[in-house]
Amino acid sequence: MATPIAQPGGHSGFLGAGSSPIRRRAFRKLLAAGLTGSSIEWYDFFLYGTAAALVFPHVFFPNSSALTGTLLAFSTFWAGFVARPVGGVLAGHLGDRYGRKPVVVACLAVMGAATFLIGCLPDAASVGALAPTLLVALRFVQGLAAGGQWGGIVLLLTESAGPKRRGFAGTFGQTSVPIAVIISNLIFVAASGLMPDDAFLSWGWRIPFLVSVVMFGVVSYIQAKVEDTPEFRELQRQVSRPERAVVRAPLAQVVRDKWGTILLGCGLLSATNSLFYVSISGLLSYGTGALRLERGPLLAVVLASSVAMVVVLPWSGHISDRVGRRPLILIGGLGVAVWAFPYFRLVDTASLPLIFVAVVVGFVFQCLTYGPIASFLGELFAPGVRYSGASLAYQLSAVLVSGATPFLMTALIAATGSTLPVAGYITVMGLITFASAWFLPETNTAEVRADPHAIPGTHLYR
């Protein structure tokens, strides 16, 4: 029996009007648990991208040319993103029917196991083609877990928050992304810096993957200490009211009724997903290959740049609670579109300080879109289909944009000898985000913000 850290009670969550100090402390524990669990989950997922750029071409595709090995490694990286919509669909269906928490716990456990097993894989020199086959299979499992956990984590946070803190609360799921990048890069820098390259490529690269075993401690804590969200529990209590009943086929219903919202929600993520994966994965391959930069200093640049995201993401969610979700997303999408060409001009200088400037400014624009999206996507859908709708929109962008970007970047540069086509691609992604936000309705309107009891998004699905 789980020990509840929330008291039942409507939709106001932990931080509703007149919330007690006990409820506020309980919510802070939930924020910490969500941030920790999601950070380790994304650490596991992003670690693969760093390894795909720097290690896997040598370990799993040793007989290929440098370019072919990199493309093959990034194609296995993409496999995780192909799996994410499948994971989102499965988790969304289960999460809308049976609750957010049990699905989150299952996804975290599966991710930890898959990542640990990647660290145990034999290399191609030992078992030949079986090695990359097993790698792709485990990457697919990682994708299933990542596809399911995002919706569950952000709904645990936002549905448990008071109606005026949902934007801020949701960013604790989003802030886990740069924290995961920092942790994965720190461990990679430490592991590669403490041993010769031969030792690192032989066995040292496995250490960051084996460290993911700590995930099981987080899973145990969430299972024992975290209750499901007040909003979902209210949904279960009121099954006698048809409009509030738990939906039997949430995916089918949300696709039938809100397919346009799902597609626009997918478009919202185009800017942040494309530039983010250029910065944390494509840049590492391009920098160490074409620009002849050292691996360690380049990883340090990405690590230091990610600190800006840790600061800006919570701020952007907080501001979205005060001025609305759409204004920040519009500014961020347009900012990514405008910054794309200066970004690559700075990268092509091969100057680490200028690359740092390029990545930091890009990350700031990404945060303006990514921070509010956690609450915004959920608020676009009614509670009974929210997990399914938000997860499907988010994970469609993952397979269409996130997984493709490092592969496309490498292929475009190899074909043209220039980063200009990649900059053009990022510009288009920024404009898609801007257009998607333009056509979606505001969930946190001025009227909602003025009413102390109004819940953002409710006016869209009454």
Short mmCIF file of C-alpha atoms in Angstrom, two decimals:
data_model
loop_
_atom_site.label_atom_id
_atom_site.label_comp_id
_atom_site.label_asym_id
_atom_site.label_seq_id
_atom_site.Cartn_x
_atom_site.Cartn_y
_atom_site.Cartn_z
CA MET A 1 0.00 0.00 0.00
CA ALA A 2 1.53 3.32 -1.06
CA THR A 3 1.94 5.96 1.57
CA PRO A 4 0.13 8.99 0.15
CA ILE A 5 1.96 12.26 -0.03
CA ALA A 6 -1.18 14.00 -1.22
CA GLN A 7 -4.56 14.38 0.34
CA PRO A 8 -7.54 13.63 -1.86
CA GLY A 9 -9.46 16.62 -2.93
CA GLY A 10 -10.74 17.84 -6.26
CA HIS A 11 -8.62 19.53 -8.84
CA SER A 12 -6.80 22.13 -6.77
CA GLY A 13 -3.92 19.74 -6.14
CA PHE A 14 -1.38 20.29 -3.41
CA LEU A 15 -1.13 24.03 -3.90
CA GLY A 16 -4.73 25.07 -4.16
CA ALA A 17 -6.25 27.95 -2.26
CA GLY A 18 -5.54 27.65 1.46
CA SER A 19 -3.14 24.75 1.13
CA SER A 20 -1.49 23.74 4.39
CA PRO A 21 2.26 23.62 5.12
CA ILE A 22 2.02 19.80 5.14
CA ARG A 23 0.54 19.79 1.65
CA ARG A 24 3.17 22.24 0.42
CA ARG A 25 5.96 20.05 1.83
CA ALA A 26 4.36 17.01 0.22
CA PHE A 27 4.29 18.77 -3.13
CA ARG A 28 7.95 19.74 -2.82
CA LYS A 29 8.74 16.05 -2.27
CA LEU A 30 6.78 15.20 -5.41
CA LEU A 31 8.68 17.84 -7.39
CA ALA A 32 11.98 16.39 -6.16
CA ALA A 33 10.93 12.81 -6.96
CA GLY A 34 9.71 13.81 -10.42
CA LEU A 35 12.85 15.77 -11.18
CA THR A 36 15.15 12.98 -9.96
CA GLY A 37 13.35 10.14 -11.71
CA SER A 38 12.96 12.01 -14.97
CA SER A 39 16.60 13.19 -14.88
CA ILE A 40 17.89 9.63 -14.57
CA GLU A 41 15.49 8.48 -17.29
CA TRP A 42 16.71 11.17 -19.71
CA TYR A 43 20.30 10.53 -18.64
CA ASP A 44 19.88 6.96 -19.83
CA PHE A 45 18.33 8.09 -23.11
CA PHE A 46 20.78 10.93 -23.90
CA LEU A 47 23.82 8.93 -22.88
CA TYR A 48 23.19 6.82 -25.96
CA GLY A 49 23.41 9.92 -28.18
CA THR A 50 26.83 10.86 -26.81
CA ALA A 51 28.04 7.30 -27.23
CA ALA A 52 26.61 7.12 -30.76
CA ALA A 53 28.64 10.18 -31.73
CA LEU A 54 31.91 9.24 -30.04
CA VAL A 55 32.11 5.49 -29.31
CA PHE A 56 29.63 3.23 -31.11
CA PRO A 57 31.11 3.68 -34.63
CA HIS A 58 34.34 2.11 -33.31
CA VAL A 59 32.77 -0.54 -31.06
CA PHE A 60 29.81 -1.79 -33.10
CA PHE A 61 30.75 -0.82 -36.68
CA PRO A 62 34.56 -1.17 -36.70
CA ASN A 63 34.83 -2.30 -40.35
CA SER A 64 32.99 0.74 -41.76
CA SER A 65 34.50 4.01 -42.90
CA ALA A 66 34.35 6.93 -40.47
CA LEU A 67 31.33 8.48 -42.22
CA THR A 68 29.47 5.20 -42.67
CA GLY A 69 30.13 4.16 -39.09
CA THR A 70 28.78 7.47 -37.80
CA LEU A 71 25.67 7.22 -39.99
CA LEU A 72 25.07 3.64 -38.84
CA ALA A 73 25.50 4.64 -35.19
CA PHE A 74 23.04 7.53 -35.61
CA SER A 75 20.59 5.18 -37.33
CA THR A 76 20.57 3.02 -34.18
CA PHE A 77 20.12 6.26 -32.19
CA TRP A 78 17.03 6.95 -34.33
CA ALA A 79 15.58 3.54 -33.40
CA GLY A 80 14.84 4.86 -29.93
CA PHE A 81 12.80 7.69 -31.39
CA VAL A 82 10.88 5.34 -33.68
CA ALA A 83 9.84 3.44 -30.55
CA ARG A 84 8.80 6.52 -28.58
CA PRO A 85 5.36 7.02 -30.19
CA VAL A 86 4.63 3.33 -29.59
CA GLY A 87 5.59 3.77 -25.94
CA GLY A 88 3.55 6.96 -25.74
CA VAL A 89 0.46 5.26 -27.18
CA LEU A 90 0.71 2.26 -24.84
CA ALA A 91 1.47 4.35 -21.77
CA GLY A 92 -1.18 6.92 -22.67
CA HIS A 93 -3.87 4.26 -22.91
CA LEU A 94 -2.86 2.65 -19.61
CA GLY A 95 -2.26 5.98 -17.88
CA ASP A 96 -5.68 7.36 -18.81
CA ARG A 97 -7.40 4.15 -17.68
CA TYR A 98 -5.43 3.06 -14.62
CA GLY A 99 -3.51 6.10 -13.42
CA ARG A 100 -0.36 8.12 -14.00
CA LYS A 101 1.86 6.68 -11.25
CA PRO A 102 1.90 2.95 -12.10
CA VAL A 103 2.81 3.71 -15.72
CA VAL A 104 5.62 6.06 -14.66
CA VAL A 105 7.04 3.42 -12.30
CA ALA A 106 7.00 0.77 -15.05
CA CYS A 107 8.65 3.09 -17.60
CA LEU A 108 11.44 4.09 -15.22
CA ALA A 109 12.19 0.46 -14.36
CA VAL A 110 12.28 -0.62 -18.02
CA MET A 111 14.59 2.26 -18.96
CA GLY A 112 17.02 1.43 -16.15
CA ALA A 113 17.16 -2.22 -17.15
CA ALA A 114 17.68 -1.52 -20.88
CA THR A 115 20.46 1.01 -20.25
CA PHE A 116 22.27 -1.30 -17.84
CA LEU A 117 22.12 -4.10 -20.41
CA ILE A 118 23.62 -1.86 -23.11
CA GLY A 119 26.65 -1.53 -20.84
CA CYS A 120 26.92 -5.33 -20.77
CA LEU A 121 26.77 -5.88 -24.55
CA PRO A 122 29.61 -7.68 -26.35
CA ASP A 123 31.25 -5.69 -29.14
CA ALA A 124 31.30 -6.50 -32.86
CA ALA A 125 34.80 -7.94 -32.63
CA SER A 126 33.44 -10.65 -30.30
CA VAL A 127 30.08 -11.62 -31.79
CA GLY A 128 29.95 -9.88 -35.17
CA ALA A 129 26.58 -8.66 -36.47
CA LEU A 130 24.80 -9.87 -33.33
CA ALA A 131 26.30 -6.95 -31.36
CA PRO A 132 24.64 -4.10 -33.32
CA THR A 133 21.43 -6.16 -33.53
CA LEU A 134 21.24 -6.39 -29.75
CA LEU A 135 22.15 -2.71 -29.52
CA VAL A 136 19.21 -1.74 -31.75
CA ALA A 137 16.84 -3.98 -29.77
CA LEU A 138 17.82 -2.40 -26.44
CA ARG A 139 17.68 1.09 -27.95
CA PHE A 140 14.13 0.31 -29.08
CA VAL A 141 13.24 -0.71 -25.51
CA GLN A 142 14.76 2.57 -24.29
CA GLY A 143 12.50 4.38 -26.72
CA LEU A 144 9.40 2.59 -25.46
CA ALA A 145 10.21 3.62 -21.90
CA ALA A 146 11.07 7.23 -22.79
CA GLY A 147 7.90 7.52 -24.86
CA GLY A 148 5.78 6.56 -21.89
CA GLN A 149 7.49 8.36 -19.03
CA TRP A 150 7.28 11.98 -20.26
CA GLY A 151 3.50 12.21 -20.21
CA GLY A 152 3.26 10.45 -16.87
CA ILE A 153 5.87 12.60 -15.13
CA VAL A 154 4.53 15.95 -16.33
CA LEU A 155 0.94 14.98 -15.52
CA LEU A 156 1.93 13.81 -12.04
CA LEU A 157 3.47 17.25 -11.54
CA THR A 158 0.93 19.52 -13.23
CA GLU A 159 -2.24 17.75 -12.11
CA SER A 160 -0.98 17.76 -8.52
CA ALA A 161 -0.17 21.48 -8.57
CA GLY A 162 -2.55 24.31 -7.83
CA PRO A 163 -4.21 25.86 -10.89
CA LYS A 164 -1.89 28.88 -10.80
CA ARG A 165 1.37 26.91 -10.51
CA ARG A 166 0.96 24.31 -13.25
CA GLY A 167 3.32 25.97 -15.70
CA PHE A 168 6.08 26.15 -13.09
CA ALA A 169 5.43 22.62 -11.78
CA GLY A 170 5.60 21.11 -15.26
CA THR A 171 9.08 22.50 -15.82
CA PHE A 172 10.48 20.14 -13.19
CA GLY A 173 9.91 17.39 -15.74
CA GLN A 174 11.43 19.55 -18.47
CA THR A 175 14.42 20.70 -16.39
CA SER A 176 15.41 17.07 -16.02
CA VAL A 177 16.50 17.20 -19.69
CA PRO A 178 19.48 19.58 -19.27
CA ILE A 179 20.32 17.99 -15.91
CA ALA A 180 20.52 14.65 -17.70
CA VAL A 181 22.76 16.16 -20.39
CA ILE A 182 25.05 17.59 -17.69
CA ILE A 183 25.25 14.30 -15.77
CA SER A 184 25.82 12.16 -18.88
CA ASN A 185 28.52 14.49 -20.21
CA LEU A 186 30.24 14.76 -16.81
CA ILE A 187 30.42 10.99 -16.48
CA PHE A 188 31.58 10.62 -20.09
CA VAL A 189 34.26 13.31 -19.64
CA ALA A 190 35.42 11.71 -16.38
CA ALA A 191 35.50 8.18 -17.81
CA SER A 192 37.32 9.19 -20.99
CA GLY A 193 39.71 11.52 -19.16
CA LEU A 194 40.82 8.99 -16.56
CA MET A 195 42.02 6.35 -19.01
CA PRO A 196 43.74 6.04 -22.39
CA ASP A 197 41.55 6.06 -25.51
CA ASP A 198 42.16 2.36 -26.12
CA ALA A 199 40.92 1.44 -22.65
CA PHE A 200 37.94 3.79 -22.95
CA LEU A 201 36.87 2.27 -26.29
CA SER A 202 37.49 -1.24 -24.97
CA TRP A 203 35.59 -1.12 -21.66
CA GLY A 204 35.52 2.38 -20.15
CA TRP A 205 32.51 3.49 -22.19
CA ARG A 206 30.42 0.89 -20.37
CA ILE A 207 30.72 2.62 -16.98
CA PRO A 208 28.21 5.43 -17.69
CA PHE A 209 25.64 2.83 -18.81
CA LEU A 210 26.14 0.59 -15.79
CA VAL A 211 25.65 3.56 -13.45
CA SER A 212 21.97 3.59 -14.46
CA VAL A 213 21.37 0.85 -11.89
CA VAL A 214 20.60 3.68 -9.42
CA MET A 215 17.27 4.10 -11.24
CA PHE A 216 15.82 1.23 -9.25
CA GLY A 217 16.20 3.15 -6.00
CA VAL A 218 14.15 6.01 -7.46
CA VAL A 219 11.53 3.56 -8.73
CA SER A 220 11.19 2.07 -5.24
CA TYR A 221 10.75 5.51 -3.69
CA ILE A 222 8.04 6.62 -6.15
CA GLN A 223 6.21 3.31 -5.74
CA ALA A 224 6.23 3.58 -1.96
CA LYS A 225 5.78 7.31 -1.37
CA VAL A 226 3.94 8.93 -4.29
CA GLU A 227 0.18 8.80 -4.82
CA ASP A 228 -1.53 9.31 -8.15
CA THR A 229 -2.70 12.81 -9.03
CA PRO A 230 -5.74 14.34 -7.29
CA GLU A 231 -7.28 15.03 -10.71
CA PHE A 232 -7.12 11.39 -11.82
CA ARG A 233 -8.38 10.13 -8.48
CA GLU A 234 -11.28 12.56 -8.76
CA LEU A 235 -11.97 11.16 -12.22
CA GLN A 236 -12.16 7.65 -10.79
CA ARG A 237 -14.44 8.71 -7.93
CA GLN A 238 -16.96 10.31 -10.27
CA VAL A 239 -17.41 7.53 -12.79
CA SER A 240 -21.17 7.88 -12.43
CA ARG A 241 -20.91 11.19 -14.34
CA PRO A 242 -20.41 10.33 -18.04
CA GLU A 243 -18.41 13.43 -18.83
CA ARG A 244 -15.94 12.57 -16.08
CA ALA A 245 -15.84 8.79 -16.46
CA VAL A 246 -12.61 6.97 -17.15
CA VAL A 247 -12.54 6.56 -20.94
CA ARG A 248 -12.43 2.95 -22.16
CA ALA A 249 -10.52 3.73 -25.38
CA PRO A 250 -8.77 7.07 -24.71
CA LEU A 251 -6.43 6.87 -27.71
CA ALA A 252 -9.21 6.22 -30.20
CA GLN A 253 -11.33 9.01 -28.73
CA VAL A 254 -8.60 11.63 -28.66
CA VAL A 255 -7.47 10.82 -32.22
CA ARG A 256 -11.07 11.02 -33.45
CA ASP A 257 -11.97 14.24 -31.66
CA LYS A 258 -8.67 16.14 -31.40
CA TRP A 259 -6.47 15.01 -34.31
CA GLY A 260 -5.82 18.62 -35.35
CA THR A 261 -4.67 19.52 -31.85
CA ILE A 262 -2.37 16.48 -31.78
CA LEU A 263 -0.70 17.52 -35.06
CA LEU A 264 -0.28 21.13 -33.96
CA GLY A 265 1.03 19.92 -30.59
CA CYS A 266 3.58 17.84 -32.48
CA GLY A 267 4.58 20.96 -34.43
CA LEU A 268 5.12 22.90 -31.20
CA LEU A 269 8.20 20.80 -30.45
CA SER A 270 9.90 21.13 -33.85
CA ALA A 271 12.18 24.04 -32.94
CA THR A 272 13.39 22.79 -29.58
CA ASN A 273 13.78 19.15 -30.64
CA SER A 274 15.79 19.90 -33.77
CA LEU A 275 18.25 22.42 -32.33
CA PHE A 276 18.60 20.50 -29.07
CA TYR A 277 19.73 17.28 -30.76
CA VAL A 278 22.04 19.22 -33.06
CA SER A 279 23.67 20.67 -29.95
CA ILE A 280 24.01 17.53 -27.81
CA SER A 281 24.77 14.93 -30.48
CA GLY A 282 25.24 16.21 -34.03
CA LEU A 283 27.63 18.91 -32.86
CA LEU A 284 29.84 16.36 -31.09
CA SER A 285 30.23 14.30 -34.25
CA TYR A 286 30.78 17.33 -36.50
CA GLY A 287 33.12 19.03 -34.04
CA THR A 288 35.39 16.06 -33.41
CA GLY A 289 35.32 14.98 -37.07
CA ALA A 290 35.18 17.89 -39.53
CA LEU A 291 36.41 20.62 -37.16
CA ARG A 292 39.12 18.43 -35.52
CA LEU A 293 38.23 19.57 -32.01
CA GLU A 294 39.16 17.56 -28.95
CA ARG A 295 36.38 15.43 -27.48
CA GLY A 296 36.77 16.54 -23.85
CA PRO A 297 36.67 20.34 -24.35
CA LEU A 298 33.71 20.04 -26.75
CA LEU A 299 31.78 17.93 -24.23
CA ALA A 300 32.61 20.56 -21.61
CA VAL A 301 31.10 23.28 -23.83
CA VAL A 302 27.85 21.34 -24.16
CA LEU A 303 27.86 20.67 -20.41
CA ALA A 304 28.42 24.33 -19.48
CA SER A 305 25.79 25.48 -21.99
CA SER A 306 23.22 23.16 -20.43
CA VAL A 307 23.43 25.09 -17.15
CA ALA A 308 21.58 27.94 -18.88
CA MET A 309 18.67 25.60 -19.52
CA VAL A 310 18.49 24.59 -15.85
CA VAL A 311 17.99 28.28 -14.99
CA VAL A 312 15.73 29.38 -17.85
CA LEU A 313 13.32 26.43 -17.95
CA PRO A 314 11.71 26.95 -14.49
CA TRP A 315 11.61 30.70 -15.14
CA SER A 316 9.78 30.18 -18.43
CA GLY A 317 7.17 27.97 -16.77
CA HIS A 318 6.70 30.53 -14.00
CA ILE A 319 6.22 33.34 -16.52
CA SER A 320 3.72 31.24 -18.47
CA ASP A 321 1.61 31.07 -15.30
CA ARG A 322 1.53 34.88 -15.31
CA VAL A 323 1.21 35.83 -18.99
CA GLY A 324 -0.01 32.67 -20.76
CA ARG A 325 1.68 29.78 -22.54
CA ARG A 326 1.53 30.89 -26.19
CA PRO A 327 3.53 34.17 -26.03
CA LEU A 328 6.66 32.41 -24.79
CA ILE A 329 6.36 29.60 -27.34
CA LEU A 330 5.88 32.10 -30.18
CA ILE A 331 8.98 34.06 -29.14
CA GLY A 332 11.05 30.90 -28.69
CA GLY A 333 10.06 29.41 -32.05
CA LEU A 334 10.81 32.64 -33.91
CA GLY A 335 14.08 33.01 -32.00
CA VAL A 336 15.27 29.54 -33.06
CA ALA A 337 14.39 30.33 -36.69
CA VAL A 338 16.34 33.60 -36.64
CA TRP A 339 19.32 32.18 -34.71
CA ALA A 340 19.86 29.11 -36.91
CA PHE A 341 22.26 30.71 -39.41
CA PRO A 342 24.30 32.69 -36.82
CA TYR A 343 24.48 29.46 -34.78
CA PHE A 344 26.31 27.58 -37.52
CA ARG A 345 28.46 30.56 -38.49
CA LEU A 346 29.77 30.56 -34.93
CA VAL A 347 30.19 26.76 -34.84
CA ASP A 348 32.17 26.80 -38.10
CA THR A 349 34.79 29.09 -36.55
CA ALA A 350 35.94 26.04 -34.53
CA SER A 351 36.41 28.43 -31.60
CA LEU A 352 35.19 26.86 -28.37
CA PRO A 353 34.12 30.20 -26.81
CA LEU A 354 32.08 31.08 -29.91
CA ILE A 355 30.56 27.60 -30.03
CA PHE A 356 29.58 28.12 -26.40
CA VAL A 357 27.80 31.37 -27.33
CA ALA A 358 26.00 29.64 -30.21
CA VAL A 359 24.74 26.79 -28.05
CA VAL A 360 23.77 28.95 -25.04
CA VAL A 361 21.70 31.40 -27.07
CA GLY A 362 20.06 28.49 -28.90
CA PHE A 363 19.26 26.80 -25.59
CA VAL A 364 17.63 29.97 -24.23
CA PHE A 365 15.26 30.19 -27.21
CA GLN A 366 14.52 26.47 -26.87
CA CYS A 367 13.64 26.93 -23.19
CA LEU A 368 11.04 29.56 -24.03
CA THR A 369 9.17 26.92 -26.01
CA TYR A 370 10.03 23.78 -24.04
CA GLY A 371 9.28 25.12 -20.56
CA PRO A 372 5.57 25.99 -21.06
CA ILE A 373 4.92 22.96 -23.28
CA ALA A 374 4.65 20.57 -20.31
CA SER A 375 1.55 22.31 -18.98
CA PHE A 376 0.29 23.58 -22.35
CA LEU A 377 0.09 20.17 -24.06
CA GLY A 378 -1.76 18.63 -21.13
CA GLU A 379 -4.20 21.54 -20.84
CA LEU A 380 -5.22 21.16 -24.48
CA PHE A 381 -6.85 17.79 -23.68
CA ALA A 382 -9.60 16.75 -21.27
CA PRO A 383 -8.42 14.75 -18.22
CA GLY A 384 -9.85 11.43 -19.44
CA VAL A 385 -7.74 11.46 -22.63
CA ARG A 386 -4.93 13.77 -21.51
CA TYR A 387 -2.13 11.22 -21.15
CA SER A 388 -2.91 9.76 -24.59
CA GLY A 389 -3.24 13.11 -26.36
CA ALA A 390 -0.22 14.84 -24.85
CA SER A 391 2.04 11.78 -25.19
CA LEU A 392 1.08 11.17 -28.81
CA ALA A 393 1.75 14.79 -29.80
CA TYR A 394 5.09 14.85 -27.97
CA GLN A 395 6.33 11.50 -29.26
CA LEU A 396 5.31 12.08 -32.88
CA SER A 397 7.72 15.00 -32.87
CA ALA A 398 10.36 12.73 -31.35
CA VAL A 399 10.29 10.28 -34.24
CA LEU A 400 9.82 12.89 -36.98
CA VAL A 401 12.32 15.49 -35.73
CA SER A 402 14.45 14.46 -32.76
CA GLY A 403 15.76 11.12 -33.96
CA ALA A 404 16.19 12.27 -37.54
CA THR A 405 18.17 15.44 -36.84
CA PRO A 406 21.69 14.07 -36.04
CA PHE A 407 21.42 11.66 -38.99
CA LEU A 408 20.22 14.41 -41.36
CA MET A 409 22.89 16.82 -40.13
CA THR A 410 25.67 14.32 -40.79
CA ALA A 411 24.26 13.34 -44.20
CA LEU A 412 23.66 16.94 -45.34
CA ILE A 413 27.14 18.10 -44.37
CA ALA A 414 28.70 15.05 -46.05
CA ALA A 415 26.70 15.69 -49.25
CA THR A 416 27.25 19.47 -49.49
CA GLY A 417 30.38 20.17 -47.46
CA SER A 418 28.50 22.99 -45.76
CA THR A 419 26.36 23.59 -42.66
CA LEU A 420 24.03 25.99 -44.55
CA PRO A 421 21.47 23.27 -45.41
CA VAL A 422 21.35 22.27 -41.74
CA ALA A 423 20.79 25.90 -40.73
CA GLY A 424 17.96 26.10 -43.28
CA TYR A 425 16.40 22.98 -41.79
CA ILE A 426 16.53 24.44 -38.26
CA THR A 427 14.96 27.68 -39.54
CA VAL A 428 12.04 25.74 -41.01
CA MET A 429 11.61 23.86 -37.71
CA GLY A 430 11.47 27.16 -35.80
CA LEU A 431 8.80 28.52 -38.16
CA ILE A 432 6.74 25.33 -37.75
CA THR A 433 6.77 25.85 -33.96
CA PHE A 434 5.73 29.49 -34.41
CA ALA A 435 2.87 28.56 -36.76
CA SER A 436 1.66 25.72 -34.52
CA ALA A 437 1.47 28.01 -31.47
CA TRP A 438 -0.26 30.68 -33.56
CA PHE A 439 -3.12 28.33 -34.49
CA LEU A 440 -3.57 26.70 -31.08
CA PRO A 441 -5.81 28.32 -28.45
CA GLU A 442 -4.39 29.82 -25.26
CA THR A 443 -5.15 27.59 -22.26
CA ASN A 444 -4.13 30.09 -19.58
CA THR A 445 -6.12 33.12 -20.74
CA ALA A 446 -6.36 36.46 -18.94
CA GLU A 447 -9.79 35.45 -17.61
CA VAL A 448 -8.42 32.17 -16.25
CA ARG A 449 -5.46 33.95 -14.65
CA ALA A 450 -7.78 36.46 -12.99
CA ASP A 451 -10.02 33.79 -11.43
CA PRO A 452 -8.24 32.24 -8.40
CA HIS A 453 -10.14 28.95 -8.82
CA ALA A 454 -10.11 28.58 -12.61
CA ILE A 455 -8.06 25.69 -14.03
CA PRO A 456 -6.15 26.43 -17.28
CA GLY A 457 -7.61 24.67 -20.29
CA THR A 458 -10.97 23.76 -18.70
CA HIS A 459 -12.84 26.20 -20.95
CA LEU A 460 -11.66 24.23 -24.01
CA TYR A 461 -13.33 20.90 -23.14
CA ARG A 462 -16.38 21.60 -21.03
#
